[in-house]
Short mmCIF file of C-alpha atoms and ligand atoms in Angstrom, two decimals:
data_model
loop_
_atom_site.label_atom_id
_atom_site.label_comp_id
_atom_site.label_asym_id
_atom_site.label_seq_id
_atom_site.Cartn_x
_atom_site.Cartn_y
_atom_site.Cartn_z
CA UNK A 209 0.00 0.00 0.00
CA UNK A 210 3.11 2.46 0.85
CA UNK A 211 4.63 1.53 -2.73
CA UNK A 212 1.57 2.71 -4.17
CA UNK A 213 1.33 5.77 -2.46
CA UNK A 214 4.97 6.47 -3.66
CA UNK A 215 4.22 5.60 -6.68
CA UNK A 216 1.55 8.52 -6.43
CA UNK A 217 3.66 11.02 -5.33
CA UNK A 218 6.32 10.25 -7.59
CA UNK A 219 3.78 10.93 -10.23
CA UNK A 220 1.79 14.39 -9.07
CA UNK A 221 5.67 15.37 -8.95
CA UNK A 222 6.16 14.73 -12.01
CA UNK A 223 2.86 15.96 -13.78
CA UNK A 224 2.70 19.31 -15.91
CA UNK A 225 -0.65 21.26 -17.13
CA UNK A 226 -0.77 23.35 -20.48
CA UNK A 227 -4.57 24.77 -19.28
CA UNK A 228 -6.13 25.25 -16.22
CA UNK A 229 -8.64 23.04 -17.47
CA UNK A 230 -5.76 19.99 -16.76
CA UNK A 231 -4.76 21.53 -13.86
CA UNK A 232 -8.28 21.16 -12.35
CA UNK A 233 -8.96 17.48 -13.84
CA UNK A 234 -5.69 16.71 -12.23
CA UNK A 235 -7.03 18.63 -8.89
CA UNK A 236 -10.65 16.09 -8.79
CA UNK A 237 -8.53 13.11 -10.09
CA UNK A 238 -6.58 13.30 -6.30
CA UNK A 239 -8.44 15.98 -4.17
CA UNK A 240 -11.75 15.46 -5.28
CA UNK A 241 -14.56 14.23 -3.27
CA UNK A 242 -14.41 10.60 -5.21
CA UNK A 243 -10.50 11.48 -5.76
CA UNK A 244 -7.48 9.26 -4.89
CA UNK A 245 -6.90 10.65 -1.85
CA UNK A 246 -10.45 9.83 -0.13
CA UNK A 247 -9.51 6.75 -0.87
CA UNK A 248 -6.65 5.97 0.81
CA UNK A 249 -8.15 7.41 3.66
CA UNK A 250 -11.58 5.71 3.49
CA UNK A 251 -8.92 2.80 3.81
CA UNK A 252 -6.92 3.72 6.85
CA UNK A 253 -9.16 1.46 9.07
CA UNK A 254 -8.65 -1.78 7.08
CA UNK A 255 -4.45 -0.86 7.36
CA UNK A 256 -3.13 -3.42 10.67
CA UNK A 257 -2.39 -0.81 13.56
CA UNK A 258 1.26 -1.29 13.46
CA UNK A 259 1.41 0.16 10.29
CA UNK A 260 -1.46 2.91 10.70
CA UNK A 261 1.60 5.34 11.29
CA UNK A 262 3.09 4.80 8.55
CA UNK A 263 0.43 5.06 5.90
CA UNK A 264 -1.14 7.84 7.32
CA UNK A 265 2.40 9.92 7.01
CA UNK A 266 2.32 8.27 3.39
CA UNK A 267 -0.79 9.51 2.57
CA UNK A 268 -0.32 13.30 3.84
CA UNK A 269 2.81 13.50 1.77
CA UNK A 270 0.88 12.65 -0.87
CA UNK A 271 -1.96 15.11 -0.09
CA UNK A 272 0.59 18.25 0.72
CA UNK A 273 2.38 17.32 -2.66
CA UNK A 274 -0.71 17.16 -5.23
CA UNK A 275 -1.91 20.68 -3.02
CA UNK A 276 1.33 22.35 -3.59
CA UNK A 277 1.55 20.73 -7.22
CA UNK A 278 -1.66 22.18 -8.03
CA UNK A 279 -1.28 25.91 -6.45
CA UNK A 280 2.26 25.98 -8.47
CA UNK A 281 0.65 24.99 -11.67
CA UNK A 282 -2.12 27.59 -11.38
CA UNK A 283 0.72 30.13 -10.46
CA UNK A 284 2.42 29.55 -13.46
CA UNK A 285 -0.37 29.01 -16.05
CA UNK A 286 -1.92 32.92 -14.80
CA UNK A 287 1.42 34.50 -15.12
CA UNK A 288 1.72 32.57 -18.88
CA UNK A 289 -1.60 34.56 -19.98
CA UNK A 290 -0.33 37.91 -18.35
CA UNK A 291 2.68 37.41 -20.58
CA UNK A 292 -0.03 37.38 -23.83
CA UNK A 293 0.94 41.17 -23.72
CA UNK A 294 -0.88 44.60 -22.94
CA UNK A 295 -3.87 43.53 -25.27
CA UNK A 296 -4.78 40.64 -23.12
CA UNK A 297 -6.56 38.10 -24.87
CA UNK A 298 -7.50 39.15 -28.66
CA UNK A 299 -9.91 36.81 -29.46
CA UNK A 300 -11.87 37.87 -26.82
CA UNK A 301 -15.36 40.13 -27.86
CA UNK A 302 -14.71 43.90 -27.60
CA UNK A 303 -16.05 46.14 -25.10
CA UNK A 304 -19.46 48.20 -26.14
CA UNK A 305 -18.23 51.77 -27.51
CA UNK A 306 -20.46 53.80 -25.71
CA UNK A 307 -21.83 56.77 -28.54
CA UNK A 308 -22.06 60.11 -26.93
CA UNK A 309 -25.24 62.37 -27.88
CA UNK A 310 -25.51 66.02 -28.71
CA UNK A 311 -26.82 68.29 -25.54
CA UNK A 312 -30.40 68.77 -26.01
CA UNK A 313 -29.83 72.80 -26.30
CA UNK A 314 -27.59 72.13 -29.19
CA UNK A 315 -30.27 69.80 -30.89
CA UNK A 316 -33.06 71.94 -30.22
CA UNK A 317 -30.66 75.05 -31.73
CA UNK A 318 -29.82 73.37 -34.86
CA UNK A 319 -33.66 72.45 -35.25
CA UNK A 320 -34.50 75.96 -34.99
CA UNK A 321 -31.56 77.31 -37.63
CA UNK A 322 -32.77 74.31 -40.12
CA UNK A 323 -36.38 75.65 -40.49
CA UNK A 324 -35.14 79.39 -41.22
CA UNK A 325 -32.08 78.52 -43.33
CA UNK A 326 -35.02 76.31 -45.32
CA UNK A 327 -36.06 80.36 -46.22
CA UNK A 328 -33.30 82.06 -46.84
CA UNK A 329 -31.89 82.63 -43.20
CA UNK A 330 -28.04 82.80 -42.79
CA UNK A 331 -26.40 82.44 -39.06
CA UNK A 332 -24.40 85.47 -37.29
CA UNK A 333 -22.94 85.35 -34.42
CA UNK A 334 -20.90 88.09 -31.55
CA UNK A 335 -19.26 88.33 -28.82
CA UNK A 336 -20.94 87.24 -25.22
CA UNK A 337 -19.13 89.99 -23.73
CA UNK A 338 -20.63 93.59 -25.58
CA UNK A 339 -19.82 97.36 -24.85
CA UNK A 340 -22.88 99.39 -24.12
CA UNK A 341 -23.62 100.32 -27.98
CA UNK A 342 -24.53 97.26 -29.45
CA UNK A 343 -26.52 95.89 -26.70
CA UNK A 344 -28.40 98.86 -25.39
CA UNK A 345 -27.85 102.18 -27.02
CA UNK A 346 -28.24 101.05 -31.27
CA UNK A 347 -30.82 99.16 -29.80
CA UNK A 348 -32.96 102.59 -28.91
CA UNK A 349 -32.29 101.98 -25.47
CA UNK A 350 -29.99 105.59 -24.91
CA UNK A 351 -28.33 105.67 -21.02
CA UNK A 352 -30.95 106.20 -18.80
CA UNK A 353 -33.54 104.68 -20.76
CA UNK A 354 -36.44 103.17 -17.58
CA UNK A 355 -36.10 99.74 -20.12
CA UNK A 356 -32.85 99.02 -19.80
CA UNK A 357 -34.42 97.33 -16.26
CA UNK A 358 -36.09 95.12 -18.43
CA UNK A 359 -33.17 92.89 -18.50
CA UNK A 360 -31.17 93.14 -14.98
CA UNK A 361 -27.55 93.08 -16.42
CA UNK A 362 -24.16 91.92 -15.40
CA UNK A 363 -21.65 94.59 -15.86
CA UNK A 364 -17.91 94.22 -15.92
CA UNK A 365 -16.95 95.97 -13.20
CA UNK A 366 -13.75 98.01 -13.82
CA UNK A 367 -15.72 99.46 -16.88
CA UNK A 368 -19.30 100.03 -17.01
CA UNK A 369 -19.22 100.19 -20.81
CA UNK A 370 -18.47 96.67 -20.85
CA UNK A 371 -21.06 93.85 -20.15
CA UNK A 372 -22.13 90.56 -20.35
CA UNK A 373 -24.65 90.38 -23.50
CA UNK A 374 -28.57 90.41 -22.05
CA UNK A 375 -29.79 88.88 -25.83
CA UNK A 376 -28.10 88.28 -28.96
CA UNK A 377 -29.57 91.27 -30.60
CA UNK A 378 -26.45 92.80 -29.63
CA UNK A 379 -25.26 90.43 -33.10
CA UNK A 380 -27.84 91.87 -35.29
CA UNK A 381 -26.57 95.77 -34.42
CA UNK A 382 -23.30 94.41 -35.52
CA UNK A 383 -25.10 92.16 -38.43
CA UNK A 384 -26.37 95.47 -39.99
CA UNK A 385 -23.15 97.51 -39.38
CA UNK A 386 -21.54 94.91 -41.62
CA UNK A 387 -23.81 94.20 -44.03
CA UNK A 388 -26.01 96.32 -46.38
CA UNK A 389 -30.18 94.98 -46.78
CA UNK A 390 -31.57 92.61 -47.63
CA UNK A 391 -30.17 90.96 -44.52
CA UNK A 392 -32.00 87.74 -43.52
CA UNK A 393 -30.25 86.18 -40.68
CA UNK A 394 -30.38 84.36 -37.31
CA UNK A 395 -28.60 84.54 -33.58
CA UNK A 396 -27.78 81.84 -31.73
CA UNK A 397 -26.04 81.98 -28.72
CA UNK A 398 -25.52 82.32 -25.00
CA UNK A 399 -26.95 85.23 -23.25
CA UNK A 400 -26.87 86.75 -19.06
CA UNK A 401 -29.21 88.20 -17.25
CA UNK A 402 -28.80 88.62 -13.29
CA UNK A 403 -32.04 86.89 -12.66
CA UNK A 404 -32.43 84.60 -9.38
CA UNK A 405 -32.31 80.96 -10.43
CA UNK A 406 -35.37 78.88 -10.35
CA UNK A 407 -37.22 75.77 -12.13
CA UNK A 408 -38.45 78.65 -14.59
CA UNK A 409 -35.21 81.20 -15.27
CA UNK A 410 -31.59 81.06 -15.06
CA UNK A 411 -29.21 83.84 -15.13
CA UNK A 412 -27.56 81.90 -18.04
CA UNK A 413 -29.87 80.65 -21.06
CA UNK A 414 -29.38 80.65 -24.51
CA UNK A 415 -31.44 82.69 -27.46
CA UNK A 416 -32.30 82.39 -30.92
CA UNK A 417 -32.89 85.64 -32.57
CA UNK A 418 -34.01 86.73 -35.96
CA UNK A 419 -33.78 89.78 -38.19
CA UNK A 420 -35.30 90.15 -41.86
CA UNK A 421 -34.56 93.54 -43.36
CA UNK A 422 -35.70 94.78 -46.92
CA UNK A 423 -37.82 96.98 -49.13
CA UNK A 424 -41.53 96.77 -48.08
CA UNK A 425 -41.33 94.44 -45.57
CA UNK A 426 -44.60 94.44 -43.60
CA UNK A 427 -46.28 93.16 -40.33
CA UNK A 428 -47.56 90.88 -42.25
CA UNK A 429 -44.22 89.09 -43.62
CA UNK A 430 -43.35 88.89 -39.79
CA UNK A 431 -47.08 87.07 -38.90
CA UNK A 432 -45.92 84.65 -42.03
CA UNK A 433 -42.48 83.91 -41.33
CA UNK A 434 -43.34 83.05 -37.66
CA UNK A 435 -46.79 80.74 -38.59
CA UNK A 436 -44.19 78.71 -40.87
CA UNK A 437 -41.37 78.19 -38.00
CA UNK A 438 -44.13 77.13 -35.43
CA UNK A 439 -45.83 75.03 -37.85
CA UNK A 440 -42.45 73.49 -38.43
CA UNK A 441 -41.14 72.95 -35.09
CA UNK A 442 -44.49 72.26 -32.91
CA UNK A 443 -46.47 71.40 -35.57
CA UNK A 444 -49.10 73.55 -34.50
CA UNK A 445 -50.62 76.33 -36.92
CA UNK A 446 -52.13 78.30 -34.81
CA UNK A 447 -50.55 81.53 -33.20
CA UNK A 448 -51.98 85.17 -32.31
CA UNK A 449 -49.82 88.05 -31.65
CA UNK A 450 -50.17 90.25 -28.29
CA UNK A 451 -49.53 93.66 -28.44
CA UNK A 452 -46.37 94.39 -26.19
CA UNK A 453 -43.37 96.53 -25.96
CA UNK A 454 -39.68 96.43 -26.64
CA UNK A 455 -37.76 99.17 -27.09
CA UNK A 456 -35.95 97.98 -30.18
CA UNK A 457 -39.31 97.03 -32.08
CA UNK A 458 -42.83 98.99 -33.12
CA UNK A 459 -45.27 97.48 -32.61
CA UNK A 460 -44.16 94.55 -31.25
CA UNK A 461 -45.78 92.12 -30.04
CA UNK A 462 -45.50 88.98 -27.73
CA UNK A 463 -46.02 85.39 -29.66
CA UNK A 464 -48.48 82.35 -28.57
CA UNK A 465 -48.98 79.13 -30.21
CA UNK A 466 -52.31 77.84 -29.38
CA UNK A 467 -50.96 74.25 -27.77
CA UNK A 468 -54.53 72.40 -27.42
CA UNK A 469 -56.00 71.43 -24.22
CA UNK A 470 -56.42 67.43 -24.54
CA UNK A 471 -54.18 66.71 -21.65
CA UNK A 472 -54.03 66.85 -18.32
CA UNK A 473 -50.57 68.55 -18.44
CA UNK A 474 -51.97 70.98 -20.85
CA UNK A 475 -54.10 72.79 -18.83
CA UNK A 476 -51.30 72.63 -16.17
CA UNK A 477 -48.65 74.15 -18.72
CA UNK A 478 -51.15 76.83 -20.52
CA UNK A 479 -52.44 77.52 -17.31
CA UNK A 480 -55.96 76.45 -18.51
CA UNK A 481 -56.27 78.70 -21.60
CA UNK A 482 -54.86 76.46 -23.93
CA UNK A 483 -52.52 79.05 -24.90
CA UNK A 484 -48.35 79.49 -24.77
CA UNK A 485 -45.90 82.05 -25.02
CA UNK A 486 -42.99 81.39 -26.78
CA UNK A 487 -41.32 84.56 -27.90
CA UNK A 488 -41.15 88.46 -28.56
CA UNK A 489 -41.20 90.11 -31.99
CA UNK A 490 -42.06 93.54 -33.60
CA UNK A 491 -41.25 95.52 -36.73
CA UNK A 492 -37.67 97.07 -36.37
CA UNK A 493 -37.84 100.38 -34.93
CA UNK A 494 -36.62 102.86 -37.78
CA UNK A 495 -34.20 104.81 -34.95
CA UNK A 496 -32.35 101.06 -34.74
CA UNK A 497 -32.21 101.43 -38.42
CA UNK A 498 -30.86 104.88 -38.46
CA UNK A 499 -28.20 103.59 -35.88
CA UNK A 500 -26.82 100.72 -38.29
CA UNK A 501 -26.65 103.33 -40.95
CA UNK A 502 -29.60 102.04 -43.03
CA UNK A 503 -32.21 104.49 -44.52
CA UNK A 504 -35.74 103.21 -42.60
CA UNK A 505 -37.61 105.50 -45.91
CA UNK A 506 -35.97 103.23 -48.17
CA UNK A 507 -36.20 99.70 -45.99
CA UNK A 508 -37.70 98.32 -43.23
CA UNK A 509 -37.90 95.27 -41.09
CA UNK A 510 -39.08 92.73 -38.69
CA UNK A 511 -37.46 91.34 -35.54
CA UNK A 512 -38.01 88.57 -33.15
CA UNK A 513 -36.08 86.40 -30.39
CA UNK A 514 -36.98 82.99 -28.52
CA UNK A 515 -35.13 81.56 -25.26
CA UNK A 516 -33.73 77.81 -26.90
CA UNK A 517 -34.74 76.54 -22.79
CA UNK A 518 -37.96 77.18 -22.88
CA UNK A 519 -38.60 75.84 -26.51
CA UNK A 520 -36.76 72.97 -25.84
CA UNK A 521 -38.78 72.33 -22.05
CA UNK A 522 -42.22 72.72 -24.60
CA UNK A 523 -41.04 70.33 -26.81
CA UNK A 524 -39.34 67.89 -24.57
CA UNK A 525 -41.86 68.48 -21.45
CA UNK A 526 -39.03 69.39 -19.42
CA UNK A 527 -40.23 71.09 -15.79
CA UNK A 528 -37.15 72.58 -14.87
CA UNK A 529 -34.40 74.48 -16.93
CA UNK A 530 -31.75 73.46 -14.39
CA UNK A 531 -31.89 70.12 -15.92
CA UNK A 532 -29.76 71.72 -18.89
CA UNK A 533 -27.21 73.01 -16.78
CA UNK A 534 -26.72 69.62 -14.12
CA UNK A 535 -25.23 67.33 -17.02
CA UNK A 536 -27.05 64.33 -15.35
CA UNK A 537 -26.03 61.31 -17.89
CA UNK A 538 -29.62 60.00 -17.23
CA UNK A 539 -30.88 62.85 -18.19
CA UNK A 540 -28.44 63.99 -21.57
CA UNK A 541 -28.67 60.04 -22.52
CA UNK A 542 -32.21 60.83 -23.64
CA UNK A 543 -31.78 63.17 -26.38
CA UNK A 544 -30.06 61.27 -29.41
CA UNK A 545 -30.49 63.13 -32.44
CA UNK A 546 -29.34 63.56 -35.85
CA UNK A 547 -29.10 67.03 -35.36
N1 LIG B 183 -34.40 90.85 -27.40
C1 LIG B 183 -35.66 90.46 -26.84
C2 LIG B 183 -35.40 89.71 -25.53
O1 LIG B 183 -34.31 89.27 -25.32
C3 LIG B 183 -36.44 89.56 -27.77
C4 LIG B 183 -36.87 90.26 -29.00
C5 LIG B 183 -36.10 90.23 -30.13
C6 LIG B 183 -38.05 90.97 -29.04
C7 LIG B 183 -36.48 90.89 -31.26
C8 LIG B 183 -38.45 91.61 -30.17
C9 LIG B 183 -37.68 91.57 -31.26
O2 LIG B 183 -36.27 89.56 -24.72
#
């Protein structure tokens, strides 16, 4: 019985594994439940008691040798596929490539310059940080001027001439500078106003704004251009204009798009009346004109500007613009566009 366990022993010595899948046959073939090794001790009792002490030593060598022999051989066979190189194993499937998606501002901006370069709009854009001309003063809003409140402003503080833009059309005073009529063209672009923050404002959102400039351009033209964009966007067709005031604009007017009341959230978004307001517009005031150097007998023009937030919180049913600004993947990993 002690020859055999030699025998044994002399073997697990002498054993080598190419895969760990040999190294663990070779593990059940002696340490397995039904392995060699129960054996031998399932047959200690039938061993005559003067030579119990010397089988059982037997049989532990042989148990500590196939234990070591099997620890070494794992050792050795791990360290073989760390060797395979910094590429690990190649035939191995790839990892997913996660695809990133544009931010839902950007899609909803390049929506909104699609449907007016469709007609003949081109894109300007300025500087966030203006001097006091283009922003307020071209823009019939002289120092002083009770409107300039309108929009609480951030100033630079070692020069008051210098501030943070309030709306982009700070780029259409410098569009018209630079260009002679007919100007058609749109604003995109990121815009501060020293507003508290709140699920409704922000004191930084972002604006689309739009300027059409030509001979005999009438309220009318404005009415048309803006049915089109809202039938394109919401796909509703049917807005009404509300008399209201900008300094820059007259008349202007404020926009609604009549948004239905089937729903629930609806009557909780138009307040019950069915009705939304989604941006300012007006027929450019001639003294704006006469500022950018361009004769208001000979042309005239229409004006309008939308926040991109709240278009984007209409069309996406989005209750609070902070969402835009938290860059919550759960959130961001909704919008996949094309645009
Ligand atoms: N500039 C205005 C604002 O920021 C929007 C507007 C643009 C209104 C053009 C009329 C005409 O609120």
């Amino acid at each position: 019985m002690i020859d055999k366990i030699n025998t044994h022993i002399a073997e697990v010595k002498a054993f080598n594994a190419e895969s760990k899948k040999e190294v663990e046959a070779f593990r059940i073939k002696y340490l397995g439940k039904k392995g060699i090794l129960n054996d031998f001790f399932a047959s200690f009792k039938e061993v005559p008691n003067d030579q119990k002490k010397a089988f059982g030593q037997a049989v532990n060598a042989l148990k500590n040798t196939a234990e070591t022999k099997v620890a070494e051989l794992k050792e050795t066979l791990e360290g073989k596929q760390e060797e395979k190189g910094i590429y690990g194993d190649l035939s191995k499937p790839g990892e997913p490539i996660e695809i990133g998606a544009r931010h839902p501002i950007s899609i909803v901006k390049n929506q909104i310059i699609e449907i007016f370069s469709n007609i003949g709009f081109n894109v300007s854009e300025g500087p966030e940080m203006e001097d006091d001309w283009h922003n307020f003063t071209a823009l019939n809003l002289p120092e002083y001027h009770p409107a300039r409140d309108m929009q609480d402003t951030f100033f630079i503080q070692t020069d008051p001439d210098i501030l943070l833009r309030t709306h982009t059309s700070s780029v259409q005073v410098r569009y018209m500078e630079n260009n002679k009529p007919p100007i058609r063209t749109i604003s995109p672009g990121r815009v501060f106003r020293n507003e508290a923050i709140s699920s409704r404002s922000h004191c930084i959102f972002h604006q689309v704004e739009g300027l059409y400039i030509d001979k005999d351009v009438s309220f009318a033209d404005l009415k048309q251009t803006l049915l089109y964009f809202t039938k394109q966007l919401f796909g509703k067709s049917k807005i009404r204009l509300r008399p209201s005031y900008f300094p820059f604009t007259e008349p202007s007017a404020e926009v609604d798009i009549y948004w239905g009341l089937e729903t629930e959230t609806d009557y909780r978004i138009t307040k019950g009346t069915g009705w939304l307001e989604i941006m300012g517009c007006g027929m450019v005031d001639p003294n704006v004109l006469k500022n950018c150097d361009i004769d208001p007998t000979e042309y005239s023009g229409f004006a309008f500007g939308m926040g991109i937030e709240r278009i984007a919180m209409l069309l996406h049913q989005i209750g609070d613009i902070r969402m835009f600004y938290e860059n919550d993947l759960r959130f961001l990993e909704q919008f996949k566009s094309s645009f």
